[in-house]
PDB file of C-alpha atoms in Angstrom:
ATOM      1  CA  GLU A   1     -10.859   4.068  29.713  1.00 53.00           C
ATOM      2  CA  ASP A   2     -12.123   2.351  26.560  1.00 65.00           C
ATOM      3  CA  PHE A   3      -9.729   4.484  24.523  1.00 62.00           C
ATOM      4  CA  LYS A   4      -6.735   2.716  26.053  1.00 66.00           C
ATOM      5  CA  LYS A   5      -7.626  -0.153  23.709  1.00 64.00           C
ATOM      6  CA  ILE A   6      -5.831   1.751  20.945  1.00 64.00           C
ATOM      7  CA  TYR A   7      -2.644   0.433  22.520  1.00 68.00           C
ATOM      8  CA  ASP A   8      -3.783  -3.137  21.806  1.00 69.00           C
ATOM      9  CA  SER A   9      -2.517  -2.454  18.303  1.00 71.00           C
ATOM     10  CA  LEU A  10       1.059  -2.416  19.580  1.00 76.00           C
ATOM     11  CA  ASN A  11       0.819  -6.118  20.438  1.00 75.00           C
ATOM     12  CA  LEU A  12      -0.061  -6.904  16.822  1.00 82.00           C
ATOM     13  CA  TYR A  13       3.544  -6.325  15.779  1.00 85.00           C
ATOM     14  CA  ASP A  14       4.499  -9.525  17.616  1.00 89.00           C
ATOM     15  CA  ASN A  15       2.529 -11.450  14.960  1.00 87.00           C
ATOM     16  CA  VAL A  16       4.054  -9.759  11.905  1.00 91.00           C
ATOM     17  CA  VAL A  17       6.181 -11.975   9.683  1.00 91.00           C
ATOM     18  CA  SER A  18       8.695 -11.033   7.022  1.00 94.00           C
ATOM     19  CA  ASN A  19       7.224  -9.091   4.085  1.00 93.00           C
ATOM     20  CA  ASP A  20       3.817  -8.568   5.704  1.00 93.00           C
ATOM     21  CA  ILE A  21       1.984  -5.401   4.782  1.00 94.00           C
ATOM     22  CA  ILE A  22       0.243  -3.615   7.649  1.00 92.00           C
ATOM     23  CA  VAL A  23      -3.276  -2.697   6.487  1.00 93.00           C
ATOM     24  CA  VAL A  24      -5.381  -0.395   8.668  1.00 90.00           C
ATOM     25  CA  ALA A  25      -9.042   0.486   8.196  1.00 88.00           C
ATOM     26  CA  ASN A  26      -9.146   3.670  10.250  1.00 83.00           C
ATOM     27  CA  LYS A  27     -12.736   4.446  11.242  1.00 82.00           C
ATOM     28  CA  ILE A  28     -11.720   8.005  12.106  1.00 81.00           C
ATOM     29  CA  PRO A  29      -9.730   8.708   8.938  1.00 79.00           C
ATOM     30  CA  ASP A  30      -9.184  12.407   9.665  1.00 87.00           C
ATOM     31  CA  PHE A  31      -6.832  11.503  12.520  1.00 88.00           C
ATOM     32  CA  ALA A  32      -3.553   9.654  12.036  1.00 90.00           C
ATOM     33  CA  PHE A  33      -3.279   6.109  13.316  1.00 84.00           C
ATOM     34  CA  PHE A  34       0.202   5.417  11.951  1.00 89.00           C
ATOM     35  CA  GLY A  35       3.435   7.361  12.384  1.00 92.00           C
ATOM     36  CA  GLU A  36       7.126   7.079  13.197  1.00 94.00           C
ATOM     37  CA  LEU A  37       6.813   4.766  16.201  1.00 92.00           C
ATOM     38  CA  ASN A  38       4.489   2.330  14.432  1.00 92.00           C
ATOM     39  CA  ALA A  39       6.706   2.416  11.338  1.00 96.00           C
ATOM     40  CA  ASN A  40       9.757   1.486  13.394  1.00 96.00           C
ATOM     41  CA  LEU A  41       7.885  -1.329  15.146  1.00 94.00           C
ATOM     42  CA  ALA A  42       6.608  -2.628  11.803  1.00 95.00           C
ATOM     43  CA  LEU A  43      10.055  -2.427  10.206  1.00 96.00           C
ATOM     44  CA  ARG A  44      11.671  -4.214  13.151  1.00 96.00           C
ATOM     45  CA  ALA A  45       9.031  -6.961  12.885  1.00 95.00           C
ATOM     46  CA  GLY A  46       9.826  -7.474   9.193  1.00 96.00           C
ATOM     47  CA  ALA A  47       6.897  -5.698   7.530  1.00 96.00           C
ATOM     48  CA  SER A  48       7.482  -4.288   4.054  1.00 96.00           C
ATOM     49  CA  GLY A  49       5.063  -1.370   4.249  1.00 96.00           C
ATOM     50  CA  ALA A  50       1.727  -0.071   5.473  1.00 96.00           C
ATOM     51  CA  ILE A  51      -1.567   0.897   3.869  1.00 96.00           C
ATOM     52  CA  ILE A  52      -3.706   3.245   5.935  1.00 94.00           C
ATOM     53  CA  ASP A  53      -7.328   4.024   5.084  1.00 93.00           C
ATOM     54  CA  GLY A  54      -7.036   7.582   6.306  1.00 92.00           C
ATOM     55  CA  VAL A  55      -4.224   9.952   7.137  1.00 94.00           C
ATOM     56  CA  THR A  56      -0.820   9.263   8.614  1.00 94.00           C
ATOM     57  CA  ARG A  57       1.780  11.364  10.400  1.00 94.00           C
ATOM     58  CA  ASP A  58       5.551  11.658  10.826  1.00 95.00           C
ATOM     59  CA  THR A  59       5.947  11.359   7.068  1.00 94.00           C
ATOM     60  CA  ARG A  60       9.526  12.627   6.941  1.00 95.00           C
ATOM     61  CA  GLU A  61      10.596  10.137   9.588  1.00 96.00           C
ATOM     62  CA  THR A  62       8.950   7.151   7.908  1.00 95.00           C
ATOM     63  CA  VAL A  63      10.542   8.111   4.588  1.00 95.00           C
ATOM     64  CA  ASP A  64      13.928   8.549   6.301  1.00 97.00           C
ATOM     65  CA  ILE A  65      13.859   4.993   7.680  1.00 97.00           C
ATOM     66  CA  GLY A  66      12.807   3.643   4.288  1.00 96.00           C
ATOM     67  CA  PHE A  67       9.413   2.335   5.371  1.00 97.00           C
ATOM     68  CA  PRO A  68       6.731   2.933   2.725  1.00 97.00           C
ATOM     69  CA  VAL A  69       3.390   4.141   4.065  1.00 97.00           C
ATOM     70  CA  PHE A  70       0.459   4.613   1.689  1.00 96.00           C
ATOM     71  CA  SER A  71      -2.317   6.805   3.023  1.00 95.00           C
ATOM     72  CA  LYS A  72      -4.875   9.377   1.969  1.00 94.00           C
ATOM     73  CA  GLY A  73      -2.830  12.243   3.328  1.00 93.00           C
ATOM     74  CA  ASN A  74      -0.961  13.561   6.328  1.00 91.00           C
ATOM     75  CA  TYR A  75      -2.148  15.191   9.524  1.00 88.00           C
ATOM     76  CA  CYS A  76      -0.331  15.853  12.774  1.00 87.00           C
ATOM     77  CA  LYS A  77      -3.129  14.828  15.175  1.00 82.00           C
ATOM     78  CA  ASP A  78      -3.339  11.158  16.009  1.00 81.00           C
ATOM     79  CA  THR A  79      -6.150   8.815  17.015  1.00 75.00           C
ATOM     80  CA  ARG A  80      -5.122   8.717  20.669  1.00 73.00           C
ATOM     81  CA  LYS A  81      -8.226   9.067  22.873  1.00 70.00           C
ATOM     82  CA  ARG A  82     -10.359   9.027  19.731  1.00 70.00           C
ATOM     83  CA  GLY A  83     -10.164   5.465  18.439  1.00 68.00           C
ATOM     84  CA  ILE A  84      -9.772   1.858  19.486  1.00 67.00           C
ATOM     85  CA  VAL A  85      -8.725  -1.384  17.849  1.00 68.00           C
ATOM     86  CA  THR A  86     -11.862  -3.417  17.138  1.00 68.00           C
ATOM     87  CA  ALA A  87     -10.517  -6.275  15.009  1.00 69.00           C
ATOM     88  CA  LYS A  88      -7.290  -7.799  13.785  1.00 74.00           C
ATOM     89  CA  ASN A  89      -6.240 -10.204  11.055  1.00 80.00           C
ATOM     90  CA  ARG A  90      -9.450  -9.608   9.125  1.00 88.00           C
ATOM     91  CA  THR A  91     -10.284  -8.698   5.561  1.00 93.00           C
ATOM     92  CA  VAL A  92     -10.042  -4.930   5.187  1.00 92.00           C
ATOM     93  CA  ILE A  93     -12.072  -2.964   2.661  1.00 93.00           C
ATOM     94  CA  ILE A  94     -10.568   0.297   1.415  1.00 93.00           C
ATOM     95  CA  ASP A  95     -12.455   2.299  -1.197  1.00 93.00           C
ATOM     96  CA  GLY A  96     -14.480  -0.775  -2.122  1.00 94.00           C
ATOM     97  CA  ILE A  97     -11.412  -2.998  -2.563  1.00 94.00           C
ATOM     98  CA  SER A  98     -11.196  -6.058  -0.306  1.00 95.00           C
ATOM     99  CA  ILE A  99      -7.710  -6.821   0.952  1.00 96.00           C
ATOM    100  CA  HIS A 100      -7.287 -10.377   2.226  1.00 94.00           C
ATOM    101  CA  LYS A 101      -4.449 -12.131   3.977  1.00 90.00           C
ATOM    102  CA  ASN A 102      -1.959 -13.437   1.376  1.00 91.00           C
ATOM    103  CA  ASP A 103      -3.084 -11.055  -1.379  1.00 95.00           C
ATOM    104  CA  LEU A 104      -0.168  -9.720  -3.400  1.00 96.00           C
ATOM    105  CA  ILE A 105       0.286  -5.974  -2.967  1.00 96.00           C
ATOM    106  CA  PHE A 106       2.393  -3.623  -5.076  1.00 93.00           C
ATOM    107  CA  GLY A 107       2.874   0.011  -4.180  1.00 93.00           C
ATOM    108  CA  ASP A 108       4.796   2.987  -5.502  1.00 93.00           C
ATOM    109  CA  LYS A 109       4.393   6.758  -5.713  1.00 90.00           C
ATOM    110  CA  ASP A 110       1.402   6.324  -8.027  1.00 93.00           C
ATOM    111  CA  GLY A 111      -0.564   4.220  -5.537  1.00 92.00           C
ATOM    112  CA  ILE A 112      -1.204   0.593  -4.663  1.00 95.00           C
ATOM    113  CA  VAL A 113      -2.496  -2.471  -6.483  1.00 95.00           C
ATOM    114  CA  VAL A 114      -4.020  -5.436  -4.673  1.00 97.00           C
ATOM    115  CA  ILE A 115      -3.941  -8.757  -6.521  1.00 97.00           C
ATOM    116  CA  PRO A 116      -6.109 -11.523  -5.065  1.00 96.00           C
ATOM    117  CA  LYS A 117      -4.105 -14.707  -4.503  1.00 95.00           C
ATOM    118  CA  LYS A 118      -6.254 -16.757  -6.902  1.00 96.00           C
ATOM    119  CA  TYR A 119      -5.514 -14.371  -9.814  1.00 97.00           C
ATOM    120  CA  GLU A 120      -1.850 -13.752  -9.010  1.00 96.00           C
ATOM    121  CA  ARG A 121      -0.225 -15.753 -11.838  1.00 97.00           C
ATOM    122  CA  GLU A 122      -2.647 -14.547 -14.520  1.00 98.00           C
ATOM    123  CA  ILE A 123      -2.316 -10.888 -13.551  1.00 97.00           C
ATOM    124  CA  ILE A 124       1.467 -11.007 -13.226  1.00 96.00           C
ATOM    125  CA  ASP A 125       1.793 -12.628 -16.662  1.00 98.00           C
ATOM    126  CA  THR A 126      -0.515 -10.006 -18.215  1.00 97.00           C
ATOM    127  CA  ALA A 127       1.330  -7.145 -16.503  1.00 95.00           C
ATOM    128  CA  LEU A 128       4.726  -8.420 -17.648  1.00 97.00           C
ATOM    129  CA  GLU A 129       3.462  -8.681 -21.222  1.00 96.00           C
ATOM    130  CA  LYS A 130       2.141  -5.100 -21.085  1.00 96.00           C
ATOM    131  CA  MET A 131       5.426  -3.839 -19.658  1.00 96.00           C
ATOM    132  CA  LYS A 132       7.343  -5.611 -22.426  1.00 97.00           C
ATOM    133  CA  ASN A 133       5.049  -4.022 -25.021  1.00 96.00           C
ATOM    134  CA  GLU A 134       5.525  -0.553 -23.512  1.00 97.00           C
ATOM    135  CA  LYS A 135       9.314  -0.975 -23.580  1.00 98.00           C
ATOM    136  CA  MET A 136       9.106  -1.857 -27.277  1.00 98.00           C
ATOM    137  CA  ILE A 137       6.988   1.246 -27.900  1.00 98.00           C
ATOM    138  CA  LEU A 138       9.528   3.405 -26.037  1.00 98.00           C
ATOM    139  CA  ILE A 139      12.343   1.969 -28.140  1.00 98.00           C
ATOM    140  CA  ASP A 140      10.435   2.828 -31.312  1.00 98.00           C
ATOM    141  CA  VAL A 141       9.646   6.320 -29.978  1.00 98.00           C
ATOM    142  CA  ALA A 142      13.375   6.850 -29.353  1.00 98.00           C
ATOM    143  CA  LYS A 143      14.066   5.702 -32.921  1.00 98.00           C
ATOM    144  CA  GLY A 144      11.806   8.480 -34.164  1.00 98.00           C
ATOM    145  CA  ILE A 145       9.048   6.296 -35.586  1.00 98.00           C
ATOM    146  CA  LYS A 146       5.960   8.345 -36.404  1.00 97.00           C
ATOM    147  CA  THR A 147       2.929   8.121 -34.145  1.00 97.00           C
ATOM    148  CA  SER A 148       0.776   6.805 -36.989  1.00 96.00           C
ATOM    149  CA  GLU A 149       3.241   3.950 -37.483  1.00 97.00           C
ATOM    150  CA  LEU A 150       3.332   3.266 -33.748  1.00 97.00           C
ATOM    151  CA  THR A 151      -0.448   2.980 -33.535  1.00 96.00           C
ATOM    152  CA  GLU A 152      -0.504   0.804 -36.641  1.00 96.00           C
ATOM    153  CA  LYS A 153       2.112  -1.509 -35.140  1.00 96.00           C
ATOM    154  CA  TYR A 154       0.918  -1.573 -31.510  1.00 94.00           C
ATOM    155  CA  GLY A 155      -2.670  -0.366 -31.624  1.00 91.00           C
ATOM    156  CA  MET A 156      -3.802   2.319 -29.212  1.00 87.00           C
ATOM    157  CA  PHE A 157      -1.672   2.774 -26.117  1.00 83.00           C
TER     158      PHE A 157
END
């Protein structure tokens, strides 16, 4: 009976606002909490993606609808009758990284980056400067400039 509480998670989608990221700390990470149905509910609610501390399922379907899900892998068995929702709208810790409400999150095929709100401007400015520098290096590489000259001009990269 207690395991029916897993369905409490479905009501959470009513509180999602545009561009929210769904973050799940799955205490049974070898079983998938998130799949096609959750992805569709999240997308309909306006979420931009999901981060799952554990595995996910229905990967093809979530990719097909264009909803990014970042997880530690894929597995067909879900958490049904194995897990329950114990908290919501709380700080989540994944691999030692605290994720708070209103943190800025970037994700791509290489992984995710969580930027705490208080450091957002500083980190964005630094990242943009590094990206600009890398573009300049790539231009010089395309021009055929020798590696020794590149390291002299830009330092180690």
